[in-house]
Structures are given as C-alpha cells and as structure tokens.
Coordinates of C-alpha atoms in Angstrom, one line a residue:
Chain A
M1 CA -5.3 11.6 71.7
F2 CA -1.8 11.7 70.2
N3 CA -0.5 8.9 72.4
S4 CA -2.5 5.8 73.1
K5 CA -0.8 4.9 76.5
I6 CA -1.1 7.4 79.3
F7 CA 2.5 7.5 80.4
I8 CA 4.2 6.8 77.0
P9 CA 5.0 9.9 74.9
R10 CA 4.7 9.7 71.1
A11 CA 7.9 10.6 69.3
A12 CA 7.9 13.8 67.3
I13 CA 10.5 15.5 65.1
I14 CA 11.3 19.2 65.2
E15 CA 10.6 20.3 61.6
N16 CA 11.6 23.9 62.2
V17 CA 12.8 26.2 65.0
Q18 CA 12.2 29.9 64.7
K19 CA 13.7 32.3 67.2
L20 CA 11.0 34.8 68.3
T21 CA 12.9 36.7 71.0
Y22 CA 16.1 36.4 72.9
D23 CA 14.6 33.6 75.2
T24 CA 11.6 32.3 73.2
K25 CA 11.5 30.0 70.3
L26 CA 8.7 28.6 68.1
Y27 CA 8.9 24.9 67.3
R28 CA 7.1 23.2 64.4
L29 CA 6.6 19.5 65.1
K30 CA 5.6 16.4 63.2
F31 CA 5.1 12.9 64.5
K32 CA 7.9 10.5 63.7
Y33 CA 5.6 7.5 63.2
N34 CA 2.0 6.8 62.4
C35 CA 1.5 3.3 63.7
K36 CA -1.5 1.1 64.4
C37 CA -1.9 2.3 68.0
D38 CA -0.9 6.0 67.6
R39 CA -2.8 7.1 64.5
S40 CA -4.2 10.5 65.4
S41 CA -3.0 13.3 63.2
E42 CA -1.1 16.5 64.1
S43 CA -4.4 18.4 63.8
D44 CA -6.3 16.4 66.3
Y45 CA -6.6 19.1 69.0
K46 CA -8.7 22.1 69.9
P47 CA -7.4 25.7 70.5
G48 CA -6.5 26.1 74.2
Q49 CA -5.4 22.5 74.8
F50 CA -1.8 21.7 75.9
V51 CA 0.7 18.9 75.5
Q52 CA 3.2 17.4 77.9
V53 CA 6.5 17.8 76.0
S54 CA 9.3 15.5 77.1
V55 CA 13.0 16.1 76.4
L56 CA 14.6 12.7 76.8
G57 CA 16.3 12.4 80.1
A58 CA 15.5 15.9 81.2
G59 CA 11.7 15.7 82.0
E60 CA 8.4 17.0 80.9
A61 CA 6.7 20.4 80.8
P62 CA 3.1 21.4 80.0
I63 CA 3.1 23.7 76.9
S64 CA 0.0 25.1 75.1
I65 CA -0.3 24.3 71.4
C66 CA -0.2 27.7 69.6
S67 CA -1.1 26.7 66.1
S68 CA -4.6 26.3 64.6
P69 CA -5.9 22.8 64.0
A70 CA -6.8 23.9 60.5
Q71 CA -3.1 23.7 59.7
N72 CA -2.4 20.1 58.5
G73 CA 0.6 17.9 59.1
C74 CA 2.2 19.7 61.9
F75 CA 1.5 21.7 65.1
E76 CA 3.5 24.5 66.8
L77 CA 4.7 25.1 70.3
C78 CA 6.0 28.4 71.6
V79 CA 8.5 27.9 74.5
R80 CA 10.3 30.4 76.7
N81 CA 13.5 29.2 78.3
V82 CA 12.7 29.5 82.1
G83 CA 13.4 26.2 83.7
L84 CA 15.0 22.8 83.5
V85 CA 13.0 21.3 80.7
T86 CA 12.5 24.4 78.7
G87 CA 16.2 25.0 79.0
A88 CA 16.9 21.5 77.6
L89 CA 14.3 22.2 74.9
A90 CA 16.1 25.5 73.9
A91 CA 19.2 23.5 73.1
L92 CA 17.4 21.3 70.5
K93 CA 17.7 21.9 66.8
K94 CA 15.8 21.1 63.6
G95 CA 15.6 17.3 63.1
D96 CA 15.9 16.5 66.9
E97 CA 13.4 14.3 68.6
L98 CA 10.9 15.1 71.3
G99 CA 8.2 13.2 73.2
I100 CA 4.6 14.3 73.2
R101 CA 1.7 13.3 75.5
G102 CA -1.7 14.8 75.0
P103 CA -3.5 16.9 73.9
Y104 CA -4.9 17.5 77.4
G105 CA -7.3 19.8 79.0
N106 CA -10.5 21.6 77.9
S107 CA -10.4 24.3 75.2
F108 CA -11.4 27.8 74.5
P109 CA -15.2 27.9 73.8
I110 CA -14.4 29.2 70.3
E111 CA -16.9 26.9 68.5
E112 CA -19.8 28.2 70.6
L113 CA -18.9 31.8 69.7
R114 CA -19.4 31.6 65.9
G115 CA -21.1 34.7 64.6
Q116 CA -19.9 36.9 67.5
N117 CA -17.2 39.5 68.1
L118 CA -14.2 38.5 70.1
I119 CA -11.5 40.2 72.3
F120 CA -8.1 38.8 73.0
I121 CA -5.9 40.4 75.7
A122 CA -2.4 39.0 76.1
G123 CA 0.7 39.7 78.1
G124 CA 4.1 38.5 77.1
I125 CA 4.2 34.8 76.2
G126 CA 0.5 34.6 77.1
L127 CA -0.1 35.4 73.4
A128 CA 0.9 31.8 72.6
P129 CA -2.2 29.9 73.7
L130 CA -4.4 32.7 72.4
R131 CA -2.7 32.5 69.0
S132 CA -4.2 29.1 68.6
A133 CA -7.7 30.6 68.9
I134 CA -6.8 33.8 66.8
K135 CA -5.4 31.6 64.0
Y136 CA -8.5 29.4 64.2
V137 CA -10.7 32.5 63.8
I138 CA -8.6 33.7 60.8
D139 CA -8.9 30.2 59.3
N140 CA -12.7 30.4 59.6
R141 CA -12.9 34.2 59.1
G142 CA -16.4 34.3 57.7
D143 CA -17.8 32.7 60.9
Y144 CA -16.7 35.4 63.3
G145 CA -17.3 39.2 63.6
K146 CA -15.0 41.9 64.8
V147 CA -11.8 40.8 66.5
T148 CA -9.8 43.1 68.8
I149 CA -6.4 42.1 70.1
L150 CA -4.7 43.9 73.0
Y151 CA -1.1 42.9 73.5
G152 CA 1.5 44.1 76.1
A153 CA 5.1 43.2 76.5
R154 CA 7.8 44.4 78.9
T155 CA 10.1 45.7 76.1
K156 CA 10.0 45.7 72.4
E157 CA 12.6 42.8 72.5
D158 CA 10.0 40.7 74.5
I159 CA 7.3 40.9 71.8
V160 CA 6.5 37.5 70.5
F161 CA 5.0 36.8 67.1
A162 CA 5.9 40.4 66.1
S163 CA 5.5 39.8 62.4
E164 CA 2.0 38.3 62.9
L165 CA 1.0 41.2 65.1
D166 CA 1.9 43.4 62.1
Q167 CA 0.0 41.2 59.6
W168 CA -3.2 40.5 61.5
P169 CA -4.6 44.1 61.1
R170 CA -4.6 43.5 57.4
Q171 CA -7.5 41.1 57.9
E172 CA -10.9 42.7 57.5
N173 CA -12.5 43.9 60.8
F174 CA -9.4 43.1 62.8
G175 CA -7.9 45.5 65.3
V176 CA -4.5 45.0 66.9
F177 CA -3.1 47.3 69.6
T178 CA 0.4 46.7 71.1
T179 CA 2.1 48.3 74.0
I180 CA 5.3 48.1 75.9
D181 CA 5.7 48.8 79.6
E182 CA 8.4 51.6 79.4
P183 CA 9.3 54.1 76.7
Q184 CA 12.2 52.8 74.5
D185 CA 14.3 54.3 71.7
G186 CA 12.9 53.4 68.3
W187 CA 9.4 52.6 69.7
T188 CA 6.6 54.8 68.4
G189 CA 3.7 52.8 69.6
N190 CA 1.7 52.8 72.9
V191 CA 3.6 52.8 76.2
G192 CA 2.2 51.5 79.5
V193 CA 0.9 48.1 80.7
V194 CA -1.7 46.3 78.7
T195 CA -4.5 47.6 80.9
T196 CA -3.9 51.1 79.5
L197 CA -5.3 49.7 76.2
I198 CA -8.7 48.7 77.7
D199 CA -10.1 52.1 76.7
K200 CA -10.0 50.8 73.1
I201 CA -12.7 48.2 73.9
K202 CA -14.7 49.9 76.6
N203 CA -17.8 50.1 74.5
Q204 CA -17.8 46.3 73.9
S205 CA -18.6 45.0 77.3
K206 CA -21.0 42.3 76.0
V207 CA -18.1 40.7 74.0
K208 CA -16.3 37.7 75.4
A209 CA -12.8 38.6 76.4
F210 CA -10.0 36.0 76.4
V211 CA -7.2 37.0 78.9
C212 CA -3.9 35.3 79.0
G213 CA -0.5 36.3 80.5
P214 CA 1.5 36.4 83.7
P215 CA -0.6 36.3 87.0
I216 CA -0.1 40.0 87.8
M217 CA -1.3 41.0 84.3
I218 CA -4.4 38.7 84.6
H219 CA -5.2 40.1 88.0
F220 CA -5.2 43.8 86.9
T221 CA -6.8 43.1 83.5
I222 CA -9.7 41.2 85.1
K223 CA -10.1 44.1 87.6
E224 CA -10.3 46.6 84.8
L225 CA -12.8 44.5 82.8
L226 CA -15.1 44.1 85.8
D227 CA -14.9 47.9 86.4
A228 CA -15.8 48.4 82.7
A229 CA -19.0 46.3 83.2
W230 CA -17.9 42.9 81.9
A231 CA -19.8 40.0 83.4
Q232 CA -17.8 37.4 85.2
Q233 CA -18.7 34.6 82.8
D234 CA -17.7 36.8 79.8
I235 CA -14.1 36.9 81.0
I236 CA -12.2 33.7 79.9
T237 CA -8.7 33.0 81.1
T238 CA -6.3 30.1 81.7
L239 CA -4.7 28.9 84.9
E240 CA -1.2 27.7 85.1
R241 CA -0.1 25.1 87.7
H242 CA 2.6 22.6 88.2
M243 CA 1.5 19.5 86.3
K244 CA 2.9 16.0 86.1
C245 CA 0.4 13.4 84.7
G246 CA -1.9 15.7 82.7
V247 CA -4.8 13.3 83.2
G248 CA -6.2 14.2 86.6
K249 CA -4.4 11.7 88.9
C250 CA -1.1 12.9 90.2
G251 CA -2.7 15.8 92.3
H252 CA -0.2 18.6 91.5
C253 CA -2.5 21.0 89.7
Y254 CA -5.5 20.3 92.0
I255 CA -7.0 23.6 93.0
G256 CA -10.3 24.4 94.6
G257 CA -11.7 21.0 93.7
K258 CA -10.7 21.3 90.0
Y259 CA -7.8 19.6 88.1
V260 CA -6.3 22.4 86.0
C261 CA -5.2 19.6 83.6
T262 CA -8.5 18.0 82.9
D263 CA -11.2 20.5 84.1
G264 CA -9.1 23.4 82.8
P265 CA -6.8 25.1 81.9
V266 CA -9.5 27.4 80.4
F267 CA -11.9 28.8 83.0
T268 CA -14.3 31.7 83.1
Y269 CA -13.7 34.3 85.8
A270 CA -17.0 33.1 87.3
Q271 CA -15.7 29.6 87.7
I272 CA -12.4 30.8 89.2
N273 CA -14.3 32.8 91.8
E274 CA -16.3 29.7 92.7
M275 CA -13.0 27.8 93.1
E276 CA -11.8 30.6 95.4
V277 CA -8.6 31.0 93.5
E278 CA -7.0 34.4 93.8
V279 CA -6.0 35.8 90.4
Chain B
M1 CA -22.1 -16.0 101.0
E2 CA -20.4 -19.3 101.4
T3 CA -19.1 -19.8 105.0
L4 CA -16.7 -22.5 105.9
F5 CA -14.6 -23.5 108.9
I6 CA -10.9 -24.3 109.2
N7 CA -9.0 -25.4 112.4
D8 CA -5.6 -24.0 111.6
I9 CA -4.7 -21.0 109.3
K10 CA -1.4 -22.5 108.1
P11 CA -2.8 -25.0 105.6
L12 CA -4.9 -22.2 104.1
L13 CA -1.8 -20.0 103.7
D14 CA 0.2 -22.9 102.3
A15 CA -2.5 -23.6 99.7
V16 CA -2.5 -19.9 98.6
A17 CA 1.3 -19.8 98.5
K18 CA 1.3 -22.9 96.3
Q19 CA -0.4 -20.8 93.6
M20 CA 1.2 -17.4 93.9
D21 CA 3.4 -15.1 95.9
L22 CA 1.8 -14.5 99.3
Y23 CA 2.4 -11.6 101.7
V24 CA 1.5 -11.9 105.3
P25 CA 1.7 -9.7 108.4
K26 CA 4.7 -10.0 110.6
K27 CA 5.5 -8.1 113.8
S28 CA 8.1 -5.4 113.5
G29 CA 8.5 -3.6 116.9
D30 CA 5.0 -2.7 118.0
Y31 CA 3.5 -2.8 114.5
Y32 CA 2.7 -5.3 111.8
V33 CA 4.2 -5.1 108.4
F34 CA 3.8 -7.3 105.3
S35 CA 6.4 -9.8 104.5
R36 CA 6.7 -12.6 101.9
Y37 CA 5.4 -15.9 103.2
E38 CA 7.8 -18.8 102.9
K39 CA 6.1 -22.0 102.0
E40 CA 8.0 -24.3 104.4
G41 CA 7.9 -23.6 108.1
D42 CA 7.3 -19.9 108.1
K43 CA 8.0 -18.6 111.6
G44 CA 7.5 -14.9 111.3
F45 CA 3.8 -14.9 110.5
E46 CA 1.4 -13.6 113.1
F47 CA -2.4 -13.3 112.8
N48 CA -3.0 -9.5 113.0
N49 CA -5.9 -8.3 115.1
I50 CA -5.4 -4.8 113.8
R51 CA -4.3 -3.2 110.5
T52 CA -0.7 -3.4 109.5
C53 CA 1.4 -0.3 109.9
T54 CA 2.2 0.1 106.2
P55 CA -0.6 0.8 103.7
I56 CA -1.9 -1.6 101.1
K57 CA -1.2 0.9 98.3
E58 CA 2.4 -0.2 98.3
F59 CA 1.3 -3.4 96.5
L60 CA -0.7 -1.5 93.9
L61 CA 1.3 1.7 93.5
P62 CA 4.9 0.9 94.3
V63 CA 6.9 3.7 96.0
C64 CA 8.8 4.1 92.7
E65 CA 8.3 2.3 89.4
M66 CA 9.1 2.7 85.8
A67 CA 6.2 4.0 83.7
A68 CA 7.8 4.2 80.2
T69 CA 11.1 3.7 78.4
T70 CA 12.7 5.1 75.3
P71 CA 13.3 3.0 73.3
G72 CA 10.1 1.2 74.2
P73 CA 7.9 -0.6 74.5
F74 CA 7.5 -0.9 78.2
E75 CA 4.2 -2.4 79.2
A76 CA 2.4 -3.9 82.2
K77 CA 2.5 -7.5 80.9
D78 CA 4.9 -9.1 83.4
I79 CA 2.9 -8.5 86.5
K80 CA 2.3 -11.9 88.2
P81 CA -0.6 -12.9 90.4
F82 CA 0.0 -12.3 94.1
A83 CA -2.0 -12.6 97.4
V84 CA -2.1 -10.5 100.5
F85 CA -3.3 -11.8 103.8
G86 CA -4.6 -9.8 106.8
L87 CA -6.2 -6.8 105.1
K88 CA -8.8 -5.0 107.2
D89 CA -12.1 -3.4 106.2
C90 CA -10.3 0.0 106.1
D91 CA -7.7 -1.4 103.6
L92 CA -10.5 -2.7 101.4
R93 CA -12.2 0.6 101.4
S94 CA -8.9 2.3 100.5
I95 CA -8.6 0.0 97.5
A96 CA -12.1 1.1 96.4
I97 CA -11.0 4.7 96.6
L98 CA -7.8 4.1 94.6
D99 CA -9.9 2.1 92.0
K100 CA -12.0 5.2 91.4
V101 CA -8.9 7.2 90.4
F102 CA -6.7 4.6 88.7
A103 CA -9.0 1.9 87.4
E104 CA -12.4 3.3 86.6
E105 CA -11.8 6.6 84.8
E106 CA -11.2 7.4 81.2
F107 CA -7.4 7.3 81.7
K108 CA -6.6 4.1 83.4
D109 CA -3.2 3.5 84.9
P110 CA -2.2 0.3 83.2
F111 CA 0.2 -0.8 86.0
Y112 CA -2.3 -0.3 88.7
A113 CA -5.1 -2.0 86.7
A114 CA -2.9 -5.0 86.1
R115 CA -1.8 -5.4 89.7
R116 CA -5.4 -4.9 90.9
E117 CA -6.6 -7.7 88.6
K118 CA -3.8 -10.1 89.7
M119 CA -4.3 -9.4 93.4
F120 CA -5.9 -12.0 95.6
I121 CA -7.3 -10.4 98.7
I122 CA -7.6 -12.2 102.0
S123 CA -9.1 -10.0 104.6
S124 CA -9.6 -10.6 108.3
D125 CA -11.6 -9.2 111.2
C126 CA -10.1 -6.6 113.5
S127 CA -10.8 -7.9 117.0
D128 CA -8.7 -5.3 118.7
P129 CA -8.8 -1.9 117.1
A130 CA -6.0 0.5 118.0
E131 CA -6.4 3.7 120.0
S132 CA -5.7 5.6 116.8
C133 CA -8.4 3.8 114.7
F134 CA -11.5 5.9 113.9
C135 CA -13.0 4.1 110.9
N136 CA -16.4 4.3 112.5
L137 CA -16.4 8.1 111.7
F138 CA -16.5 7.2 108.0
D139 CA -19.0 4.3 108.2
G140 CA -16.2 1.8 108.5
R141 CA -16.4 -1.4 110.6
P142 CA -13.9 -3.7 112.3
F143 CA -14.8 -6.4 109.8
A144 CA -15.3 -6.6 106.1
E145 CA -18.5 -7.7 104.3
S146 CA -17.4 -7.1 100.7
G147 CA -14.4 -6.2 98.6
F148 CA -12.4 -9.4 99.4
D149 CA -11.7 -12.7 97.7
L150 CA -11.6 -14.5 101.1
N151 CA -12.3 -13.2 104.6
V152 CA -11.0 -14.9 107.7
S153 CA -12.6 -14.4 111.2
Q154 CA -10.7 -15.8 114.1
A155 CA -12.6 -17.8 116.8
A156 CA -11.4 -19.5 119.9
D157 CA -10.5 -22.8 118.2
G158 CA -10.4 -22.1 114.5
F159 CA -11.2 -19.7 111.7
I160 CA -14.3 -18.9 109.7
V161 CA -13.6 -18.5 106.0
E162 CA -15.9 -16.7 103.6
A163 CA -15.5 -16.5 99.9
G164 CA -16.6 -13.1 98.6
S165 CA -15.8 -13.3 94.8
E166 CA -15.6 -15.8 92.0
K167 CA -11.9 -16.1 92.5
G168 CA -12.5 -16.8 96.2
K169 CA -15.3 -19.4 95.4
D170 CA -13.0 -21.2 93.0
F171 CA -10.3 -21.3 95.6
V172 CA -12.5 -22.9 98.3
K173 CA -13.9 -25.3 95.8
K174 CA -10.4 -26.4 94.8
Y175 CA -9.3 -26.9 98.4
S176 CA -12.6 -28.1 99.8
Q177 CA -10.8 -30.9 101.7
L178 CA -9.3 -28.2 104.0
F179 CA -12.7 -27.0 105.2
T180 CA -15.6 -28.2 107.3
T181 CA -19.0 -26.6 108.1
V182 CA -19.1 -23.9 110.6
P183 CA -20.3 -25.0 114.1
K184 CA -23.2 -22.9 115.2
A185 CA -21.5 -21.8 118.4
V186 CA -18.5 -20.5 116.5
M187 CA -20.8 -18.3 114.3
A188 CA -22.3 -16.8 117.4
E189 CA -18.8 -16.3 118.8
R190 CA -17.9 -14.3 115.7
D191 CA -20.9 -12.1 115.9
E192 CA -20.1 -11.4 119.6
R193 CA -16.4 -10.6 118.8
R194 CA -17.5 -8.3 116.0
A195 CA -20.0 -6.5 118.2
R196 CA -17.4 -6.1 120.9
A197 CA -14.8 -4.5 118.6
Q198 CA -17.4 -2.2 117.2
K199 CA -18.4 -1.1 120.7
Q200 CA -14.7 -0.5 121.5
L201 CA -14.3 1.7 118.4
Q202 CA -17.4 3.7 119.4
E203 CA -16.2 4.2 122.9
N204 CA -12.7 5.2 121.8
N205 CA -14.1 7.8 119.4
A206 CA -17.1 9.1 121.4
E207 CA -15.7 12.7 121.0
L208 CA -15.8 12.4 117.2
A209 CA -19.6 12.2 117.2
F210 CA -20.1 15.5 115.3
D211 CA -23.4 17.3 114.7
R212 CA -22.6 17.8 111.0
S213 CA -20.9 15.7 108.3
V214 CA -17.1 16.0 108.1
K215 CA -17.5 17.5 104.7
E216 CA -19.6 20.3 106.1
I217 CA -17.1 20.9 108.9
V218 CA -14.1 21.1 106.6
E219 CA -15.8 23.0 103.8
G220 CA -17.1 25.6 106.2
S221 CA -13.5 26.2 107.5
W222 CA -12.1 27.9 104.5
E223 CA -11.2 31.0 106.5
S224 CA -10.2 29.1 109.6
E225 CA -7.0 29.8 111.5
V226 CA -6.9 26.3 112.8
F227 CA -4.8 25.1 109.8
D228 CA -2.0 27.6 110.4
A229 CA -2.1 26.9 114.2
E230 CA -2.0 23.1 113.7
A231 CA 0.7 23.4 111.0
K232 CA 3.0 24.7 113.8
N233 CA 3.2 21.1 115.0
C234 CA 4.2 19.9 111.5
I235 CA 7.8 19.3 110.7
E236 CA 7.1 18.4 107.1
C237 CA 8.2 14.8 107.4
Q238 CA 5.4 13.9 105.0
A239 CA 4.9 10.6 106.8
C240 CA 1.1 11.3 107.0
T241 CA 0.7 11.3 103.2
R242 CA 3.2 8.5 102.5
I243 CA 1.6 6.1 105.0
C244 CA -2.0 7.1 104.2
P245 CA -3.7 4.3 102.2
T246 CA -5.7 6.7 100.1
C247 CA -3.2 9.5 99.4
H248 CA -2.1 8.8 95.8
C249 CA -0.3 11.9 94.5
F250 CA 2.7 11.0 92.4
Y251 CA 5.6 12.6 90.7
L252 CA 6.9 11.8 87.2
Y253 CA 10.5 12.3 86.3
D254 CA 12.9 11.4 83.6
T255 CA 16.2 9.6 83.9
K256 CA 19.0 8.7 81.6
Q257 CA 20.4 5.2 82.0
K258 CA 23.3 3.7 80.2
D259 CA 21.5 2.7 77.0
Y260 CA 17.9 3.9 77.5
F261 CA 15.8 6.7 78.9
A262 CA 13.1 6.1 81.5
K263 CA 10.1 7.9 82.8
M264 CA 9.7 7.1 86.5
K265 CA 6.7 7.4 88.7
M266 CA 7.2 8.0 92.4
W267 CA 5.0 8.8 95.4
D268 CA 4.7 12.5 96.2
S269 CA 3.3 14.5 99.0
C270 CA 1.1 17.6 98.9
M271 CA 2.7 18.6 102.3
R272 CA 6.0 19.1 100.5
M273 CA 7.2 22.8 100.1
A274 CA 7.9 22.6 96.3
Y275 CA 4.9 20.4 95.5
A276 CA 3.1 23.0 93.5
A277 CA 6.0 25.3 92.5
V278 CA 6.2 26.1 88.8
A279 CA 9.2 26.9 86.6
G280 CA 10.0 30.5 87.0
G281 CA 9.5 30.3 90.8
A282 CA 5.8 31.0 91.5
N283 CA 4.4 28.7 94.3
P284 CA 0.7 28.9 95.0
N285 CA 1.0 26.8 98.2
K286 CA 4.0 28.3 99.9
V287 CA 2.4 28.4 103.3
L288 CA 2.4 25.2 105.3
G289 CA -1.0 25.9 106.8
D290 CA -2.4 26.3 103.2
R291 CA -1.0 22.9 102.3
L292 CA -2.6 21.3 105.3
K293 CA -5.9 22.9 104.4
H294 CA -5.5 21.6 100.8
R295 CA -4.9 18.1 102.1
L296 CA -8.1 18.1 104.2
M297 CA -10.1 19.8 101.5
H298 CA -9.0 17.1 99.0
K299 CA -9.8 14.3 101.4
F300 CA -13.2 15.5 102.7
V301 CA -14.6 17.9 100.1
Y302 CA -13.1 17.7 96.6
F303 CA -12.9 13.9 96.4
L304 CA -16.4 13.5 97.8
D305 CA -17.7 16.0 95.2
R306 CA -15.9 14.2 92.4
Y307 CA -16.3 10.5 93.3
G308 CA -19.1 10.4 95.9
M309 CA -16.9 9.1 98.7
N310 CA -14.6 10.5 101.4
M311 CA -10.9 10.1 100.7
C312 CA -10.2 8.9 104.2
V313 CA -11.0 5.5 105.7
G314 CA -10.2 6.5 109.3
C315 CA -7.4 3.9 109.7
G316 CA -5.4 6.3 111.9
R317 CA -2.1 5.4 110.3
C318 CA -1.3 9.2 109.9
V319 CA -1.9 9.6 113.7
D320 CA 0.6 6.9 114.6
A321 CA 3.1 8.0 112.0
D322 CA 3.2 11.7 112.5
A323 CA 6.6 12.8 113.9
G324 CA 5.5 16.2 114.9
G325 CA 2.4 15.0 116.8
M326 CA -0.3 16.3 114.4
D327 CA -3.5 14.4 114.9
L328 CA -6.2 14.5 112.2
R329 CA -8.9 13.7 114.8
E330 CA -7.8 16.7 116.9
I331 CA -7.9 19.0 113.8
L332 CA -11.4 17.9 112.9
K333 CA -12.5 18.4 116.5
K334 CA -11.1 21.9 116.6
L335 CA -12.7 22.8 113.2
S336 CA -16.1 21.4 114.3
Q337 CA -16.0 23.5 117.5
E338 CA -14.6 26.7 115.9
H339 CA -17.1 27.6 113.3
K340 CA -20.6 26.3 113.2
G341 CA -22.0 28.7 110.6
E342 CA -22.3 28.3 106.9
G343 CA -19.0 28.1 105.0
K344 CA -18.0 30.5 102.3
K345 CA -18.2 27.7 99.9
K346 CA -21.6 26.5 99.1
A347 CA -22.3 22.8 99.5
R348 CA -22.1 21.0 96.1
V349 CA -23.7 17.8 95.1
A350 CA -21.6 14.7 94.3
K351 CA -21.4 13.7 90.7

C-alpha cells in the first residue's frame, strides 16, 4: 500500500504531463517522500488496480493506474476531464502536488495467463487500465503468446495513446486494429464501432478477452463475444462505480453484494451475471 | 458473571462521571436522547425503559468528522475515555455489526477503533418495549447478556448491576462500597420482568412470524414490484438510514480552510438520489424503488453473506422516524406474502 493510514493520502509530485487528446492527459507521478511509515515504492501495484487521487481542496477520484509495475520510480495515470476533481486535475502542471491513496482493488489475472494468447478490446479511455496489462505483457514478452488489441474511438481526435498504438504492432506476434465510429477526412483505417473488429478474432474463442470502455461499448462487445462462442468466464471486464473510501466501507460502490473497490473492479462476465448487474 | 445490588442509580452514575465524560438518557418530547451527565445534582436524567431515539453510532461515527489534514499529521490520539448509560441489547448488537466493518477488517478505521476502545458501555434492561420494536425477529431480546461493561436491571426498590468485562469488573471492585449482594427476591423479580417484556415483544410482533428466514424472503424478491410500490410512500427524507444504528455509509469530501486542507467524513444515505452517480452523469440507482431494494438487500442478504449476521437489529427506529410512513415490517410482510418460490438469486453460504 502506498499510504499507511486509510484516510491519509501520500503526497506525490507530477513529474510530467503529456496531452493525449483535447480532454485527456497522461500524468507521470513520483512520491514526494519515502518516510518510515510510507515506504512502498512506485511499482508496488498490479495491472488493473486503481488509486484514489486527491486534488487538495477539490476532492478525490478513483483512477486506474495505466503504467506497468516493471517501470521503476514512477507510475502513470491517464485522466479525462469530465467532472469536478478531474477538472481540477487538468489545471495542474509539472511539479505540482497530488495526494494518492491506494493501490486498491483486485487486478487483471495476468500472472495466471502466462504462456497464453491474449485479447484486449478497448473503447475510448477504456484503453488506460488495459494499457497497464498490455505494457506488462510487453515487459515480459517471452512469457506470453499472441496478443491482439481491438481499439475503438469516437473520432480520430479521441484516440488515446496514438503513438503507442502505432508502435505496439512492431512487437513480434502483436496485432493492433483501430477503428473510429464515423468516416473522417484524413482517416484511412477502419470505420465503425469496435464490435465491427470482432471478426478479426473470431477464430480465437478460447482466448481470454479483456474488455474495457464505456458501458454501451461493454454491453455490445460482450454480446458479440458470447455470440462468437466465448465462455462467460473467459470475458474479463471492469466495473465503474461511484467510490469514496476505496476500502469496502463507505457503501457507495456496493453492487449485487460485491464492493467494486475491494472485490473488483475486475470481474469476469460470469461473476457479473451472478451479481445480476446489467452491463 | 458478577451480580451486585445498588439501591439508587445516582451514586453509580456519579462514580462513573468522576472518571470520564458520561452520557445519559433524557426525555425530549416522547423520546429519549443522550445528553451529558452533570456531576452535581443532574435533573434531566431519566431511567429509560426503552431504547433512546438516537442511535449509538453517533458516539462512534460522528455525523461529520475530520479524517485527514494537509499539512498533517492528523491522528486519532486525542480521543478521551467516555461512558454511555442506558444502551439496550439492540444497541449492543448494532455495535457488534459496526465492529465487523470498522474494527475487525484489514482496513481499520482508526477513529472508530479509538472511540470503541475508550467507550465504557453501561446497558440496561428494556422493561417496556415500544410498539415499533421488533428485535425478536432477529434473535434480539429486551435485555443484554453480553457486549457491555456494566448492565443495570431495574427492580422495585433498587438495581441489579452486572459486570460483563474486565473494565466493568475493575470498576465494581474499585467502588465495592456502593454495592451489596442481591436479595433473592429481587433476582426473581428481574427474571419475571424480563420474561414479561419478552412476551410483550412476541405478542406485538405475532404477524412477523415468517415461515422462512428474512434473508430468503428478501433474496427471493429480486423481481418484486413491492419495492416500487412501497417507494411511493417515501419522500426521500433519509431519516431511516440516518437514525438506523447499523447503517454506516459515509461520504468523503475535501475542504479548503484558511491555512490547511481537510478531508472530511460525513454520514451518507443510500436512499439519496445522487448516492451512486458518477462523474459524467451515469447513475445506476436512479429509481427510488431500486434504492429501497438495495437497502434491504444490503441489510438482509449482502451483509449476512459477508459477515454472517443481519445488518438489522430490529430496533424500529426507522419505523418511528419515517416521515413518509414507510414501515420496514410492512415491507417484509408484503414480500413474504407475495412470492413464496425460489428467488432468482441462489442462496449463498456466509463466509
């Protein structure tokens, strides 16, 4: 755990801010102090976990860590400006201070999948949490088989991590397919929602598929995967809920008997069905 | 358990108040509320034969408190010992429920844990349960047998005092001159009073004798329309969750003061419209009936699965407090009559 006291955030400094799109930025963070009680390093998390980011005086928001724990000395958060806290966050610059609590939640079952092929399907900023797992796979490339990434964005201006989406296919045995919802001038790639790319993976129904994105995208992607013979437990997704404490007490993210913050945010579709959550 | 007798309750309260802040029940309108006991000549104190109107959680989880400051540190060091007199069995069971969440898990709440440790609990028998009390539905009784430091049972000409913990035993040892041995007749009188109160509860709640457990009733009602229908009586005052001794949802928010920033912790209510709304506008619990269903599922299904106990003690405070006239007992009755088949959700075993 980055912070030793549950309600007290640990101070972190913004090392770098990179603008990814018109409303989304990538923040690289480093802890301000390493003291006796808060000693854990910036790499002490697992892909899929999130942190509660506090902007002093504004509030806290749960944000997925989008870097790989193999990266030492810093971690990264990808944040879209949509609300009160993320708006305050967007105004911060290199060198500014943030509060971090966490990392919280379970993680993608990436360790158990060594030796296997993997599929990642992302919509919009849903690529951020998956990027943590994708980068982890790249960092341990010899341990994993074929990787296929399907990514959909509304417009070409909404594509996050565009340069990485260009670079990833240079890895051996790595397929990346990107699409945008509507045709646009200067776009020569696929057009249509991300489910139109599912044809590219139809013959891989035994491969675990990680799905992350806005609720409507998750809904239709899961439907298509089930139609294409994926088993419920082979579809892995994340749930998003209003969160306050992050440690299974405050009640806000309680759904179907599970705390999204401690029992999730990563669930298989089989678990989500059991919880009777509609996605 | 050590059982002693005392003629008058005042010397006992004075002895406690000598050591720490003491809170005792006082009448406010038709109900009892807790109020600070003044050492000399306190006039407001009244021995409560039923639970107070306000829940005991207000002592352990204040309505609003500071949880962290920047610059720090801000820690739970300054919490002083305090005592509360007049808690009932339902109150003690509600503390056991809150303990599960805030004091026994991997992530302890340091403020709750400190207050819990510093709290001296003096419970007393309920000789006159209210019409709204239904603790017997959840194996509760109008008297406590554990979970207290001291327990007081009223008799015709005195009080029986029991010590239920090391702290309690130390106390009666220190003030042994206050106590005498219990006359046999008084002991019999206590048993009789207890039996009478228990009978009264059973008679009041004869209609709540269900053929299945409350968990089975609620869990089987996933598709029920009763929630939407009952929610029509709800005016979203949130009194039910605020006054409930076991509801513990809280909100965290940040404030900016003159020379520091603070993270505040405040009671919240799952019946509130924006309770689950996320940035960007999505709200998975927009419908009031769904929020009511969630409240019941949490109390009678989810909490039981997670911690092995119901998150309701049957104190009936929500029944007394509800401004719209919603009654938990009526909802349970309707659910039990409506659907007797297997629920959509399969029964799960407690951890």
